[in-house]
Amino acid sequence: MGKTITISEDEVKKWNLNMPDEMLEAVSNRFKLLSEPMRLKILRVLCERERTVQDIVNEVSASQANISKHLALMHDNGVVNRRKEGLKCYYRIADDSIIFACYLISKSVVENLQDRLSWIQKVNNNLTT
């Protein structure tokens, strides 16, 4: 993933104004798909490179049945691609925008927590002085 993505404020505003309800439904479904922590763990493993189901099972310490269920759902929704080679099935991320979205949300969460911690420290300092 060697891409640089730049999004202008105008593009975001256009998105807000031009998004039909059907597309909002599709976006909502994508967020629902990503709301499961196990699926995010799978994506984190797949960020590095294409992996077999067994590789993913080993990395996230979950059962093969559980991982296979999540991978099937992710595949059906276009989040991952798969290819068969003999008896093995290899998975990879189908759309890098998923990883960018996860990064942006993670960054936002960290910044929000830092702001809250700063506020708590300020309140604590005021109470102790």
Short mmCIF file of N, CA, C and O in Angstrom, two decimals:
data_model
loop_
_atom_site.label_atom_id
_atom_site.label_comp_id
_atom_site.label_asym_id
_atom_site.label_seq_id
_atom_site.Cartn_x
_atom_site.Cartn_y
_atom_site.Cartn_z
N MET A 1 0.83 -1.18 0.00
CA MET A 1 0.00 0.00 0.00
C MET A 1 0.88 1.24 0.00
O MET A 1 1.23 1.75 1.03
N GLY A 2 1.21 1.72 -1.15
CA GLY A 2 2.04 2.90 -1.23
C GLY A 2 1.29 4.11 -1.72
O GLY A 2 1.87 5.01 -2.31
N LYS A 3 0.00 4.15 -1.49
CA LYS A 3 -0.82 5.25 -1.98
C LYS A 3 -0.83 6.42 -1.02
O LYS A 3 -0.73 6.25 0.18
N THR A 4 -0.97 7.61 -1.58
CA THR A 4 -1.29 8.79 -0.80
C THR A 4 -2.66 9.25 -1.27
O THR A 4 -2.89 9.40 -2.47
N ILE A 5 -3.54 9.45 -0.32
CA ILE A 5 -4.88 9.88 -0.67
C ILE A 5 -5.11 11.26 -0.08
O ILE A 5 -4.86 11.49 1.09
N THR A 6 -5.58 12.15 -0.93
CA THR A 6 -5.92 13.50 -0.50
C THR A 6 -7.41 13.71 -0.75
O THR A 6 -7.89 13.44 -1.85
N ILE A 7 -8.09 14.16 0.26
CA ILE A 7 -9.52 14.43 0.14
C ILE A 7 -9.74 15.89 0.48
O ILE A 7 -9.38 16.34 1.56
N SER A 8 -10.34 16.60 -0.45
CA SER A 8 -10.58 18.02 -0.21
C SER A 8 -11.90 18.20 0.53
O SER A 8 -12.78 17.35 0.50
N GLU A 9 -12.01 19.34 1.18
CA GLU A 9 -13.24 19.67 1.88
C GLU A 9 -14.42 19.76 0.91
O GLU A 9 -15.54 19.36 1.21
N ASP A 10 -14.14 20.25 -0.31
CA ASP A 10 -15.19 20.33 -1.33
C ASP A 10 -15.71 18.94 -1.71
O ASP A 10 -16.91 18.76 -1.91
N GLU A 11 -14.81 17.97 -1.80
CA GLU A 11 -15.24 16.60 -2.12
C GLU A 11 -16.14 16.05 -1.03
O GLU A 11 -17.14 15.39 -1.32
N VAL A 12 -15.79 16.32 0.21
CA VAL A 12 -16.60 15.85 1.33
C VAL A 12 -17.97 16.51 1.29
O VAL A 12 -19.00 15.85 1.46
N LYS A 13 -18.01 17.81 1.02
CA LYS A 13 -19.29 18.52 0.94
C LYS A 13 -20.15 17.96 -0.20
O LYS A 13 -21.35 17.78 -0.06
N LYS A 14 -19.51 17.67 -1.35
CA LYS A 14 -20.23 17.09 -2.48
C LYS A 14 -20.82 15.74 -2.09
O LYS A 14 -21.94 15.42 -2.43
N TRP A 15 -20.03 14.96 -1.38
CA TRP A 15 -20.51 13.65 -0.92
C TRP A 15 -21.75 13.83 -0.06
O TRP A 15 -22.74 13.14 -0.25
N ASN A 16 -21.70 14.77 0.86
CA ASN A 16 -22.84 15.02 1.75
C ASN A 16 -24.08 15.42 0.97
O ASN A 16 -25.19 15.01 1.30
N LEU A 17 -23.92 16.22 -0.06
CA LEU A 17 -25.06 16.75 -0.79
C LEU A 17 -25.61 15.80 -1.85
O LEU A 17 -26.79 15.84 -2.15
N ASN A 18 -24.77 14.95 -2.41
CA ASN A 18 -25.17 14.14 -3.54
C ASN A 18 -25.40 12.67 -3.23
O ASN A 18 -25.64 11.89 -4.15
N MET A 19 -25.31 12.28 -2.00
CA MET A 19 -25.42 10.88 -1.66
C MET A 19 -26.88 10.43 -1.62
O MET A 19 -27.63 10.85 -0.75
N PRO A 20 -27.30 9.58 -2.56
CA PRO A 20 -28.68 9.10 -2.52
C PRO A 20 -28.88 8.14 -1.34
O PRO A 20 -27.92 7.53 -0.85
N ASP A 21 -30.10 8.01 -0.91
CA ASP A 21 -30.41 7.16 0.24
C ASP A 21 -29.94 5.73 0.05
O ASP A 21 -29.48 5.09 1.00
N GLU A 22 -30.01 5.22 -1.17
CA GLU A 22 -29.57 3.84 -1.44
C GLU A 22 -28.08 3.68 -1.16
O GLU A 22 -27.64 2.66 -0.65
N MET A 23 -27.32 4.71 -1.49
CA MET A 23 -25.88 4.66 -1.24
C MET A 23 -25.61 4.75 0.26
O MET A 23 -24.71 4.09 0.77
N LEU A 24 -26.38 5.55 0.96
CA LEU A 24 -26.23 5.63 2.41
C LEU A 24 -26.47 4.27 3.05
O LEU A 24 -25.79 3.89 4.00
N GLU A 25 -27.43 3.54 2.52
CA GLU A 25 -27.70 2.19 3.01
C GLU A 25 -26.48 1.29 2.79
O GLU A 25 -26.09 0.53 3.68
N ALA A 26 -25.87 1.39 1.62
CA ALA A 26 -24.67 0.58 1.33
C ALA A 26 -23.51 0.96 2.25
O ALA A 26 -22.79 0.09 2.74
N VAL A 27 -23.34 2.25 2.49
CA VAL A 27 -22.28 2.72 3.40
C VAL A 27 -22.55 2.20 4.81
O VAL A 27 -21.64 1.72 5.49
N SER A 28 -23.79 2.28 5.23
CA SER A 28 -24.17 1.78 6.55
C SER A 28 -23.86 0.28 6.68
O SER A 28 -23.33 -0.16 7.70
N ASN A 29 -24.15 -0.46 5.63
CA ASN A 29 -23.86 -1.90 5.66
C ASN A 29 -22.36 -2.17 5.76
O ASN A 29 -21.94 -3.10 6.44
N ARG A 30 -21.56 -1.34 5.10
CA ARG A 30 -20.11 -1.52 5.18
C ARG A 30 -19.62 -1.25 6.61
O ARG A 30 -18.80 -1.97 7.15
N PHE A 31 -20.18 -0.20 7.23
CA PHE A 31 -19.81 0.09 8.61
C PHE A 31 -20.25 -1.04 9.55
O PHE A 31 -19.53 -1.39 10.48
N LYS A 32 -21.42 -1.59 9.30
CA LYS A 32 -21.89 -2.73 10.11
C LYS A 32 -20.92 -3.90 9.98
O LYS A 32 -20.59 -4.56 10.97
N LEU A 33 -20.47 -4.15 8.77
CA LEU A 33 -19.53 -5.24 8.53
C LEU A 33 -18.24 -5.01 9.32
O LEU A 33 -17.67 -5.95 9.89
N LEU A 34 -17.80 -3.76 9.38
CA LEU A 34 -16.55 -3.43 10.06
C LEU A 34 -16.73 -3.24 11.57
O LEU A 34 -15.76 -3.01 12.27
N SER A 35 -17.95 -3.35 12.06
CA SER A 35 -18.19 -3.12 13.48
C SER A 35 -17.84 -4.34 14.34
O SER A 35 -17.87 -4.24 15.57
N GLU A 36 -17.49 -5.43 13.73
CA GLU A 36 -17.13 -6.65 14.45
C GLU A 36 -15.62 -6.68 14.67
O GLU A 36 -14.85 -6.70 13.69
N PRO A 37 -15.14 -6.69 15.92
CA PRO A 37 -13.70 -6.66 16.19
C PRO A 37 -12.92 -7.80 15.53
O PRO A 37 -11.80 -7.59 15.07
N MET A 38 -13.51 -8.98 15.43
CA MET A 38 -12.79 -10.10 14.81
C MET A 38 -12.50 -9.80 13.34
O MET A 38 -11.43 -10.13 12.84
N ARG A 39 -13.43 -9.15 12.66
CA ARG A 39 -13.21 -8.81 11.26
C ARG A 39 -12.09 -7.77 11.12
O ARG A 39 -11.30 -7.81 10.18
N LEU A 40 -12.01 -6.86 12.08
CA LEU A 40 -10.93 -5.88 12.07
C LEU A 40 -9.59 -6.57 12.33
O LEU A 40 -8.57 -6.20 11.73
N LYS A 41 -9.58 -7.57 13.19
CA LYS A 41 -8.35 -8.33 13.43
C LYS A 41 -7.91 -9.04 12.15
O LYS A 41 -6.73 -9.08 11.82
N ILE A 42 -8.88 -9.60 11.45
CA ILE A 42 -8.57 -10.28 10.18
C ILE A 42 -8.00 -9.29 9.19
O ILE A 42 -6.98 -9.56 8.53
N LEU A 43 -8.61 -8.12 9.08
CA LEU A 43 -8.09 -7.09 8.17
C LEU A 43 -6.68 -6.67 8.55
O LEU A 43 -5.83 -6.46 7.68
N ARG A 44 -6.43 -6.55 9.84
CA ARG A 44 -5.09 -6.17 10.30
C ARG A 44 -4.06 -7.18 9.84
O ARG A 44 -2.98 -6.82 9.37
N VAL A 45 -4.40 -8.46 9.91
CA VAL A 45 -3.50 -9.52 9.44
C VAL A 45 -3.31 -9.43 7.93
O VAL A 45 -2.19 -9.58 7.42
N LEU A 46 -4.39 -9.17 7.22
CA LEU A 46 -4.32 -9.13 5.76
C LEU A 46 -3.64 -7.87 5.24
O LEU A 46 -3.28 -7.82 4.06
N CYS A 47 -3.47 -6.85 6.07
CA CYS A 47 -2.78 -5.63 5.64
C CYS A 47 -1.35 -5.94 5.19
O CYS A 47 -0.84 -5.29 4.29
N GLU A 48 -0.76 -6.89 5.83
CA GLU A 48 0.64 -7.22 5.53
C GLU A 48 0.80 -7.88 4.17
O GLU A 48 1.67 -7.53 3.40
N ARG A 49 -0.08 -8.89 3.91
CA ARG A 49 0.01 -9.64 2.65
C ARG A 49 -1.14 -10.64 2.58
O ARG A 49 -1.87 -10.83 3.54
N GLU A 50 -1.25 -11.27 1.47
CA GLU A 50 -2.22 -12.34 1.27
C GLU A 50 -1.93 -13.47 2.25
O GLU A 50 -0.78 -13.78 2.52
N ARG A 51 -2.99 -14.07 2.80
CA ARG A 51 -2.82 -15.13 3.80
C ARG A 51 -3.80 -16.27 3.56
O ARG A 51 -4.88 -16.06 3.03
N THR A 52 -3.41 -17.46 4.00
CA THR A 52 -4.32 -18.59 4.00
C THR A 52 -5.23 -18.49 5.22
O THR A 52 -4.93 -17.76 6.18
N VAL A 53 -6.31 -19.25 5.19
CA VAL A 53 -7.21 -19.28 6.34
C VAL A 53 -6.44 -19.72 7.57
O VAL A 53 -6.58 -19.12 8.65
N GLN A 54 -5.59 -20.74 7.43
CA GLN A 54 -4.84 -21.23 8.58
C GLN A 54 -3.88 -20.16 9.12
O GLN A 54 -3.72 -20.03 10.33
N ASP A 55 -3.26 -19.40 8.25
CA ASP A 55 -2.40 -18.29 8.69
C ASP A 55 -3.20 -17.32 9.56
O ASP A 55 -2.74 -16.87 10.61
N ILE A 56 -4.40 -16.99 9.09
CA ILE A 56 -5.24 -16.03 9.82
C ILE A 56 -5.67 -16.62 11.15
O ILE A 56 -5.61 -15.95 12.19
N VAL A 57 -6.06 -17.90 11.15
CA VAL A 57 -6.44 -18.58 12.40
C VAL A 57 -5.30 -18.48 13.41
O VAL A 57 -5.52 -18.14 14.58
N ASN A 58 -4.09 -18.75 12.97
CA ASN A 58 -2.93 -18.71 13.86
C ASN A 58 -2.65 -17.30 14.38
O ASN A 58 -2.30 -17.12 15.54
N GLU A 59 -2.81 -16.32 13.52
CA GLU A 59 -2.51 -14.93 13.90
C GLU A 59 -3.51 -14.36 14.90
O GLU A 59 -3.13 -13.60 15.79
N VAL A 60 -4.79 -14.68 14.74
CA VAL A 60 -5.80 -14.05 15.60
C VAL A 60 -6.28 -14.98 16.71
O VAL A 60 -7.12 -14.58 17.52
N SER A 61 -5.74 -16.19 16.76
CA SER A 61 -6.09 -17.15 17.82
C SER A 61 -7.59 -17.37 17.93
O SER A 61 -8.19 -17.17 18.99
N ALA A 62 -8.18 -17.76 16.84
CA ALA A 62 -9.61 -18.07 16.81
C ALA A 62 -9.79 -19.39 16.07
O ALA A 62 -8.87 -19.88 15.41
N SER A 63 -10.98 -19.94 16.17
CA SER A 63 -11.23 -21.22 15.51
C SER A 63 -11.34 -21.03 14.00
O SER A 63 -11.70 -19.95 13.52
N GLN A 64 -11.05 -22.10 13.27
CA GLN A 64 -11.15 -22.03 11.82
C GLN A 64 -12.59 -21.77 11.39
O GLN A 64 -12.84 -21.00 10.45
N ALA A 65 -13.54 -22.37 12.07
CA ALA A 65 -14.95 -22.16 11.73
C ALA A 65 -15.33 -20.68 11.87
O ALA A 65 -16.02 -20.11 11.01
N ASN A 66 -14.87 -20.05 12.95
CA ASN A 66 -15.17 -18.64 13.19
C ASN A 66 -14.53 -17.75 12.12
O ASN A 66 -15.19 -16.88 11.54
N ILE A 67 -13.27 -18.00 11.83
CA ILE A 67 -12.56 -17.20 10.82
C ILE A 67 -13.19 -17.40 9.45
O ILE A 67 -13.43 -16.44 8.71
N SER A 68 -13.52 -18.64 9.12
CA SER A 68 -14.13 -18.92 7.81
C SER A 68 -15.47 -18.22 7.66
O SER A 68 -15.79 -17.71 6.58
N LYS A 69 -16.24 -18.19 8.73
CA LYS A 69 -17.55 -17.50 8.70
C LYS A 69 -17.35 -16.01 8.41
O LYS A 69 -18.03 -15.44 7.55
N HIS A 70 -16.41 -15.39 9.10
CA HIS A 70 -16.16 -13.96 8.89
C HIS A 70 -15.60 -13.70 7.49
O HIS A 70 -16.00 -12.73 6.83
N LEU A 71 -14.69 -14.54 7.04
CA LEU A 71 -14.11 -14.35 5.71
C LEU A 71 -15.16 -14.49 4.62
O LEU A 71 -15.16 -13.73 3.65
N ALA A 72 -16.08 -15.43 4.79
CA ALA A 72 -17.15 -15.61 3.79
C ALA A 72 -18.01 -14.35 3.72
O ALA A 72 -18.34 -13.87 2.62
N LEU A 73 -18.35 -13.81 4.87
CA LEU A 73 -19.16 -12.59 4.90
C LEU A 73 -18.40 -11.42 4.29
O LEU A 73 -18.95 -10.64 3.50
N MET A 74 -17.12 -11.31 4.61
CA MET A 74 -16.30 -10.23 4.07
C MET A 74 -16.14 -10.38 2.56
O MET A 74 -16.17 -9.39 1.82
N HIS A 75 -16.01 -11.60 2.10
CA HIS A 75 -15.90 -11.87 0.66
C HIS A 75 -17.21 -11.53 -0.05
O HIS A 75 -17.21 -10.87 -1.09
N ASP A 76 -18.32 -11.96 0.52
CA ASP A 76 -19.63 -11.69 -0.09
C ASP A 76 -19.93 -10.20 -0.20
O ASP A 76 -20.70 -9.78 -1.05
N ASN A 77 -19.30 -9.41 0.67
CA ASN A 77 -19.52 -7.96 0.67
C ASN A 77 -18.38 -7.18 0.00
O ASN A 77 -18.31 -5.96 0.13
N GLY A 78 -17.49 -7.88 -0.68
CA GLY A 78 -16.45 -7.22 -1.46
C GLY A 78 -15.30 -6.63 -0.68
O GLY A 78 -14.55 -5.82 -1.22
N VAL A 79 -15.14 -7.03 0.56
CA VAL A 79 -14.05 -6.49 1.38
C VAL A 79 -12.76 -7.27 1.15
O VAL A 79 -11.67 -6.69 1.17
N VAL A 80 -12.88 -8.57 0.94
CA VAL A 80 -11.70 -9.39 0.66
C VAL A 80 -11.93 -10.18 -0.63
O VAL A 80 -13.06 -10.47 -1.01
N ASN A 81 -10.83 -10.52 -1.30
CA ASN A 81 -10.84 -11.42 -2.44
C ASN A 81 -10.21 -12.73 -2.00
O ASN A 81 -9.43 -12.75 -1.05
N ARG A 82 -10.52 -13.78 -2.72
CA ARG A 82 -9.91 -15.07 -2.41
C ARG A 82 -9.52 -15.78 -3.69
O ARG A 82 -10.09 -15.55 -4.75
N ARG A 83 -8.52 -16.63 -3.55
CA ARG A 83 -8.12 -17.48 -4.66
C ARG A 83 -7.75 -18.84 -4.08
O ARG A 83 -7.24 -18.95 -2.97
N LYS A 84 -8.04 -19.86 -4.85
CA LYS A 84 -7.72 -21.22 -4.43
C LYS A 84 -6.46 -21.67 -5.14
O LYS A 84 -6.25 -21.38 -6.30
N GLU A 85 -5.65 -22.35 -4.36
CA GLU A 85 -4.44 -22.95 -4.90
C GLU A 85 -4.35 -24.34 -4.28
O GLU A 85 -4.01 -24.47 -3.10
N GLY A 86 -4.72 -25.34 -5.05
CA GLY A 86 -4.79 -26.69 -4.49
C GLY A 86 -5.88 -26.74 -3.44
O GLY A 86 -7.01 -26.34 -3.68
N LEU A 87 -5.52 -27.21 -2.27
CA LEU A 87 -6.48 -27.31 -1.17
C LEU A 87 -6.55 -26.03 -0.33
O LEU A 87 -7.41 -25.91 0.53
N LYS A 88 -5.63 -25.12 -0.58
CA LYS A 88 -5.58 -23.90 0.24
C LYS A 88 -6.35 -22.77 -0.42
O LYS A 88 -6.41 -22.64 -1.64
N CYS A 89 -6.91 -21.93 0.43
CA CYS A 89 -7.62 -20.74 -0.02
C CYS A 89 -6.89 -19.52 0.55
O CYS A 89 -6.66 -19.44 1.75
N TYR A 90 -6.50 -18.62 -0.33
CA TYR A 90 -5.77 -17.42 0.06
C TYR A 90 -6.70 -16.21 0.01
O TYR A 90 -7.47 -16.05 -0.93
N TYR A 91 -6.58 -15.37 1.02
CA TYR A 91 -7.40 -14.15 1.10
C TYR A 91 -6.50 -12.93 1.08
O TYR A 91 -5.38 -12.94 1.59
N ARG A 92 -7.04 -11.86 0.49
CA ARG A 92 -6.35 -10.57 0.48
C ARG A 92 -7.41 -9.47 0.51
O ARG A 92 -8.57 -9.70 0.17
N ILE A 93 -7.00 -8.29 0.88
CA ILE A 93 -7.91 -7.16 0.94
C ILE A 93 -8.28 -6.75 -0.49
O ILE A 93 -7.39 -6.60 -1.34
N ALA A 94 -9.55 -6.59 -0.74
CA ALA A 94 -10.04 -6.27 -2.08
C ALA A 94 -10.01 -4.77 -2.36
O ALA A 94 -9.87 -4.37 -3.52
N ASP A 95 -10.13 -3.98 -1.33
CA ASP A 95 -10.27 -2.54 -1.52
C ASP A 95 -9.49 -1.83 -0.42
O ASP A 95 -9.89 -1.84 0.74
N ASP A 96 -8.38 -1.21 -0.81
CA ASP A 96 -7.52 -0.53 0.17
C ASP A 96 -8.22 0.60 0.91
O ASP A 96 -7.78 1.01 1.97
N SER A 97 -9.31 1.11 0.36
CA SER A 97 -10.00 2.21 1.04
C SER A 97 -10.49 1.76 2.43
O SER A 97 -10.61 2.59 3.33
N ILE A 98 -10.74 0.48 2.60
CA ILE A 98 -11.14 -0.05 3.91
C ILE A 98 -10.04 0.22 4.93
O ILE A 98 -10.31 0.64 6.06
N ILE A 99 -8.81 -0.01 4.54
CA ILE A 99 -7.67 0.19 5.45
C ILE A 99 -7.50 1.67 5.76
O ILE A 99 -7.25 2.04 6.90
N PHE A 100 -7.65 2.51 4.75
CA PHE A 100 -7.56 3.96 4.99
C PHE A 100 -8.65 4.41 5.95
O PHE A 100 -8.41 5.21 6.84
N ALA A 101 -9.86 3.89 5.77
CA ALA A 101 -10.97 4.25 6.66
C ALA A 101 -10.67 3.81 8.09
O ALA A 101 -10.89 4.57 9.04
N CYS A 102 -10.17 2.59 8.25
CA CYS A 102 -9.83 2.09 9.59
C CYS A 102 -8.74 2.96 10.23
O CYS A 102 -8.80 3.28 11.42
N TYR A 103 -7.75 3.35 9.43
CA TYR A 103 -6.68 4.21 9.94
C TYR A 103 -7.24 5.56 10.39
O TYR A 103 -6.92 6.04 11.48
N LEU A 104 -8.09 6.16 9.56
CA LEU A 104 -8.65 7.48 9.91
C LEU A 104 -9.47 7.40 11.19
O LEU A 104 -9.37 8.29 12.05
N ILE A 105 -10.27 6.36 11.33
CA ILE A 105 -11.08 6.21 12.54
C ILE A 105 -10.18 5.97 13.75
O ILE A 105 -10.38 6.56 14.82
N SER A 106 -9.16 5.12 13.58
CA SER A 106 -8.23 4.85 14.69
C SER A 106 -7.52 6.12 15.13
O SER A 106 -7.40 6.40 16.32
N LYS A 107 -7.08 6.90 14.15
CA LYS A 107 -6.41 8.17 14.46
C LYS A 107 -7.35 9.11 15.20
O LYS A 107 -6.96 9.76 16.17
N SER A 108 -8.59 9.17 14.77
CA SER A 108 -9.58 10.02 15.42
C SER A 108 -9.85 9.56 16.85
O SER A 108 -9.96 10.39 17.76
N VAL A 109 -9.91 8.25 17.06
CA VAL A 109 -10.13 7.71 18.42
C VAL A 109 -8.98 8.11 19.33
O VAL A 109 -9.20 8.57 20.46
N VAL A 110 -7.76 7.96 18.86
CA VAL A 110 -6.58 8.31 19.67
C VAL A 110 -6.59 9.80 19.99
O VAL A 110 -6.36 10.20 21.14
N GLU A 111 -6.87 10.64 18.99
CA GLU A 111 -6.89 12.08 19.23
C GLU A 111 -7.98 12.45 20.24
O GLU A 111 -7.76 13.30 21.11
N ASN A 112 -9.13 11.81 20.14
CA ASN A 112 -10.22 12.07 21.07
C ASN A 112 -9.83 11.67 22.48
O ASN A 112 -10.09 12.41 23.45
N LEU A 113 -9.19 10.52 22.62
CA LEU A 113 -8.75 10.08 23.94
C LEU A 113 -7.68 11.01 24.51
O LEU A 113 -7.68 11.29 25.71
N GLN A 114 -6.78 11.50 23.65
CA GLN A 114 -5.76 12.44 24.11
C GLN A 114 -6.40 13.74 24.60
O GLN A 114 -5.99 14.29 25.63
N ASP A 115 -7.40 14.22 23.88
CA ASP A 115 -8.11 15.43 24.29
C ASP A 115 -8.78 15.22 25.64
O ASP A 115 -8.74 16.09 26.52
N ARG A 116 -9.42 14.07 25.80
CA ARG A 116 -10.10 13.77 27.08
C ARG A 116 -9.10 13.66 28.22
O ARG A 116 -9.35 14.16 29.32
N LEU A 117 -7.98 13.00 27.96
CA LEU A 117 -6.95 12.87 28.99
C LEU A 117 -6.41 14.24 29.38
O LEU A 117 -6.24 14.54 30.57
N SER A 118 -6.19 15.09 28.39
CA SER A 118 -5.70 16.44 28.67
C SER A 118 -6.70 17.20 29.53
O SER A 118 -6.32 17.88 30.49
N TRP A 119 -7.98 17.08 29.19
CA TRP A 119 -9.03 17.74 29.97
C TRP A 119 -9.06 17.21 31.40
O TRP A 119 -9.14 17.98 32.36
N ILE A 120 -8.96 15.90 31.58
CA ILE A 120 -8.98 15.28 32.92
C ILE A 120 -7.77 15.76 33.73
O ILE A 120 -7.90 16.08 34.91
N GLN A 121 -6.61 15.83 33.09
CA GLN A 121 -5.41 16.29 33.78
C GLN A 121 -5.56 17.75 34.21
O GLN A 121 -5.16 18.12 35.30
N LYS A 122 -6.17 18.55 33.36
CA LYS A 122 -6.38 19.96 33.69
C LYS A 122 -7.34 20.09 34.88
O LYS A 122 -7.09 20.85 35.82
N VAL A 123 -8.42 19.33 34.86
CA VAL A 123 -9.38 19.35 35.98
C VAL A 123 -8.70 18.86 37.24
O VAL A 123 -8.86 19.47 38.32
N ASN A 124 -7.93 17.82 37.14
CA ASN A 124 -7.23 17.26 38.30
C ASN A 124 -6.26 18.27 38.89
O ASN A 124 -6.17 18.44 40.10
N ASN A 125 -5.53 18.98 38.02
CA ASN A 125 -4.60 20.00 38.48
C ASN A 125 -5.33 21.14 39.20
O ASN A 125 -4.87 21.66 40.20
N ASN A 126 -6.48 21.53 38.66
CA ASN A 126 -7.27 22.59 39.30
C ASN A 126 -7.80 22.16 40.65
O ASN A 126 -7.92 22.98 41.56
N LEU A 127 -8.14 20.90 40.79
CA LEU A 127 -8.66 20.39 42.07
C LEU A 127 -7.57 20.26 43.14
O LEU A 127 -7.86 20.38 44.32
N THR A 128 -6.35 19.99 42.70
CA THR A 128 -5.27 19.77 43.66
C THR A 128 -4.49 21.03 43.99
O THR A 128 -3.63 21.02 44.86
N THR A 129 -4.77 22.13 43.29
CA THR A 129 -4.03 23.36 43.60
C THR A 129 -4.87 24.33 44.38
O THR A 129 -6.02 24.25 44.58
#
